[in-house]
Tab-separated table of C-alpha atoms in Angstrom:
chain	number	residue	atom	x	y	z
A	1379	UNK	CA	135.420	79.510	142.726
A	1380	UNK	CA	131.944	78.088	143.211
A	1381	UNK	CA	130.663	81.570	143.969
A	1382	UNK	CA	132.183	82.906	140.712
A	1383	UNK	CA	130.647	80.039	138.715
A	1384	UNK	CA	127.259	80.761	140.248
A	1385	UNK	CA	127.559	84.462	139.370
A	1386	UNK	CA	128.499	83.638	135.774
A	1387	UNK	CA	125.655	81.134	135.483
A	1388	UNK	CA	123.177	83.623	136.916
A	1389	UNK	CA	124.385	86.354	134.554
A	1390	UNK	CA	124.013	84.011	131.562
A	1391	UNK	CA	120.506	83.023	132.639
A	1392	UNK	CA	119.495	86.687	132.961
A	1393	UNK	CA	120.972	87.487	129.531
A	1394	UNK	CA	119.222	84.527	127.898
A	1395	UNK	CA	115.930	85.411	129.566
A	1396	UNK	CA	116.182	89.026	128.382
A	1397	UNK	CA	117.065	87.937	124.844
A	1398	UNK	CA	114.187	85.446	124.739
A	1399	UNK	CA	111.719	88.023	126.109
A	1400	UNK	CA	112.824	90.634	123.576
A	1401	UNK	CA	112.455	88.109	120.765
A	1402	UNK	CA	108.951	87.137	121.933
A	1403	UNK	CA	107.806	90.787	122.104
A	1404	UNK	CA	109.234	91.743	118.717
A	1405	UNK	CA	106.765	91.493	115.846
A	1406	UNK	CA	107.800	91.063	112.234
A	1407	UNK	CA	109.828	94.091	111.157
A	1408	UNK	CA	108.084	96.830	109.180
A	1409	UNK	CA	109.464	99.435	106.766
A	1410	UNK	CA	109.970	102.783	108.457
A	1411	UNK	CA	110.091	105.205	105.520
A	1412	UNK	CA	108.168	105.900	102.371
A	1413	UNK	CA	110.506	106.527	99.401
A	1414	UNK	CA	110.452	110.242	98.629
A	1415	UNK	CA	110.198	109.800	94.854
A	1416	UNK	CA	107.363	107.234	94.786
A	1417	UNK	CA	104.988	109.618	92.996
A	1418	UNK	CA	107.355	109.541	89.991
A	1419	UNK	CA	107.172	105.742	89.733
A	1420	UNK	CA	105.134	103.776	87.220
A	1421	UNK	CA	101.402	103.986	87.780
A	1422	UNK	CA	100.218	100.366	87.772
A	1423	UNK	CA	96.499	100.648	88.296
A	1424	UNK	CA	93.613	102.697	89.660
A	1425	UNK	CA	90.535	101.186	91.248
A	1426	UNK	CA	87.515	102.389	93.169
A	1427	UNK	CA	85.745	100.564	95.966
A	1428	UNK	CA	82.495	102.497	96.018
A	1429	UNK	CA	79.912	100.262	97.662
A	1430	UNK	CA	79.181	98.308	100.815
A	1431	UNK	CA	78.823	95.293	98.488
A	1432	UNK	CA	82.625	95.013	98.500
A	1433	UNK	CA	83.931	93.138	101.574
A	1434	UNK	CA	86.670	95.720	102.189
A	1435	UNK	CA	84.493	98.800	101.746
A	1436	UNK	CA	84.637	99.885	105.378
A	1437	UNK	CA	88.437	99.750	105.601
A	1438	UNK	CA	89.395	100.489	101.989
A	1439	UNK	CA	86.461	102.267	100.380
A	1440	UNK	CA	87.663	104.983	98.027
A	1441	UNK	CA	89.957	105.623	95.079
A	1442	UNK	CA	93.064	103.428	94.954
A	1443	UNK	CA	96.231	104.249	93.033
A	1444	UNK	CA	99.047	101.693	92.815
A	1445	UNK	CA	102.633	102.718	91.958
A	1446	UNK	CA	105.719	100.520	91.555
A	1447	UNK	CA	109.448	101.111	91.430
A	1448	UNK	CA	111.376	99.934	88.377
A	1449	UNK	CA	112.089	96.446	89.757
A	1450	UNK	CA	108.443	95.806	90.665
A	1451	UNK	CA	107.220	97.322	87.381
A	1452	UNK	CA	109.285	94.830	85.402
A	1453	UNK	CA	107.798	91.965	87.431
A	1454	UNK	CA	104.258	93.260	86.819
A	1455	UNK	CA	104.904	93.582	83.077
A	1456	UNK	CA	106.527	90.173	82.801
A	1457	UNK	CA	103.567	88.488	84.514
A	1458	UNK	CA	101.137	90.363	82.270
A	1459	UNK	CA	103.006	89.730	79.006
A	1460	UNK	CA	103.633	86.070	79.733
A	1461	UNK	CA	100.207	85.527	81.328
A	1462	UNK	CA	102.089	84.099	84.278
A	1463	UNK	CA	101.930	84.313	88.043
A	1464	UNK	CA	103.511	87.386	89.546
A	1465	UNK	CA	106.919	86.862	91.155
A	1466	UNK	CA	108.630	89.948	92.544
A	1467	UNK	CA	112.396	89.972	93.147
A	1468	UNK	CA	113.970	91.480	96.242
A	1469	UNK	CA	114.140	95.253	95.891
A	1470	UNK	CA	110.573	95.492	94.553
A	1471	UNK	CA	108.557	98.273	96.176
A	1472	UNK	CA	104.834	98.900	95.680
A	1473	UNK	CA	103.006	101.972	96.968
A	1474	UNK	CA	99.247	102.025	97.491
A	1475	UNK	CA	97.494	105.352	97.975
A	1476	UNK	CA	93.895	105.542	99.101
A	1477	UNK	CA	91.736	108.639	98.724
A	1478	UNK	CA	88.127	109.255	99.633
A	1479	UNK	CA	85.877	108.731	96.610
A	1480	UNK	CA	84.299	112.062	95.830
A	1481	UNK	CA	81.349	112.441	93.458
A	1482	UNK	CA	81.803	115.418	91.152
A	1483	UNK	CA	78.710	115.595	89.002
A	1484	UNK	CA	78.443	111.863	88.433
A	1485	UNK	CA	82.188	111.221	88.185
A	1486	UNK	CA	84.212	109.646	90.995
A	1487	UNK	CA	87.406	111.580	91.698
A	1488	UNK	CA	90.003	111.412	94.438
A	1489	UNK	CA	89.066	113.444	97.485
A	1490	UNK	CA	91.084	113.710	100.691
A	1491	UNK	CA	93.951	111.284	101.166
A	1492	UNK	CA	93.092	108.524	103.651
A	1493	UNK	CA	96.279	106.431	103.739
A	1494	UNK	CA	99.562	105.726	101.966
A	1495	UNK	CA	100.864	102.168	102.233
A	1496	UNK	CA	103.992	100.379	101.088
A	1497	UNK	CA	105.095	96.829	100.357
A	1498	UNK	CA	108.854	96.188	100.273
A	1499	UNK	CA	110.247	92.854	99.023
A	1500	UNK	CA	113.186	91.544	101.033
A	1501	UNK	CA	112.886	87.783	101.365
A	1502	UNK	CA	115.356	87.555	104.260
A	1503	UNK	CA	114.314	90.548	106.357
A	1504	UNK	CA	110.582	89.851	105.949
A	1505	UNK	CA	110.641	86.046	105.783
A	1506	UNK	CA	107.793	85.680	108.295
A	1507	UNK	CA	105.452	87.621	105.988
A	1508	UNK	CA	106.079	86.008	102.621
A	1509	UNK	CA	109.158	88.108	101.914
A	1510	UNK	CA	107.213	91.380	102.073
A	1511	UNK	CA	107.402	94.192	104.589
A	1512	UNK	CA	104.294	96.309	105.026
A	1513	UNK	CA	103.649	99.749	106.459
A	1514	UNK	CA	100.928	102.371	106.130
A	1515	UNK	CA	100.788	106.004	107.174
A	1516	UNK	CA	98.007	108.454	107.883
A	1517	UNK	CA	97.924	111.611	105.732
A	1518	UNK	CA	99.812	113.270	108.594
A	1519	UNK	CA	102.577	110.666	108.426
A	1520	UNK	CA	101.736	108.590	111.502
A	1521	UNK	CA	102.685	104.902	111.005
A	1522	UNK	CA	99.754	102.496	111.332
A	1523	UNK	CA	101.248	99.002	111.057
A	1524	UNK	CA	102.584	97.533	114.275
A	1525	UNK	CA	102.076	93.842	113.455
A	1526	UNK	CA	102.436	93.147	109.719
A	1527	UNK	CA	101.510	89.491	110.142
A	1528	UNK	CA	98.157	90.332	111.693
A	1529	UNK	CA	97.346	93.622	109.975
A	1530	UNK	CA	98.545	92.909	106.420
A	1531	UNK	CA	99.802	89.420	105.719
A	1532	UNK	CA	96.614	87.703	106.882
A	1533	UNK	CA	94.638	89.448	104.143
A	1534	UNK	CA	97.342	88.926	101.487
A	1535	UNK	CA	97.777	85.181	102.159
A	1536	UNK	CA	95.120	84.120	99.621
A	1537	UNK	CA	97.296	85.771	96.927
A	1538	UNK	CA	100.239	83.470	97.651
A	1539	UNK	CA	100.312	82.189	94.069
A	1540	UNK	CA	100.841	85.792	92.925
A	1541	UNK	CA	103.538	86.612	95.457
A	1542	UNK	CA	100.920	88.045	97.848
A	1543	UNK	CA	100.086	90.941	95.497
A	1544	UNK	CA	96.485	91.746	94.524
A	1545	UNK	CA	97.033	94.290	91.745
A	1546	UNK	CA	97.825	93.603	88.109
A	1547	UNK	CA	99.515	95.900	85.624
A	1548	UNK	CA	97.184	97.363	83.033
A	1549	UNK	CA	98.968	98.692	79.942
């Protein structure tokens, strides 16, 4: 009987150790797919980071396009119309597309695609990162975000009062 108790205790300790180790190694979850119809969503804003004077030029220099699904679009519009802080409900999805800035005769246009990124609002699933899940893909579709807390949330933290979102809707 003592031998059986020891075996059960040992098995429980191994199981708990494995569970704890798996939990320690797991980073915040990240979205795994880009919605197929995102290009048909509402265009929220376009911006261009064109100079080394901008602190994010090296990582994000180029032409930015922001798109939002219907839920996120309503949140953008409400904040704009009421001159209020942005608050996005669960189900909001924002897509950020970055292209190289190409000079065509004195006009900046979108060149080659550099990255496509997504923010998905699910306050339970992504609780460790302000309720948002982040992912980005290369033009070839390779996922780039392995640790959303370190790679994305750290930069978005200063925007806490606007639900961690930098962009504003421009009518």
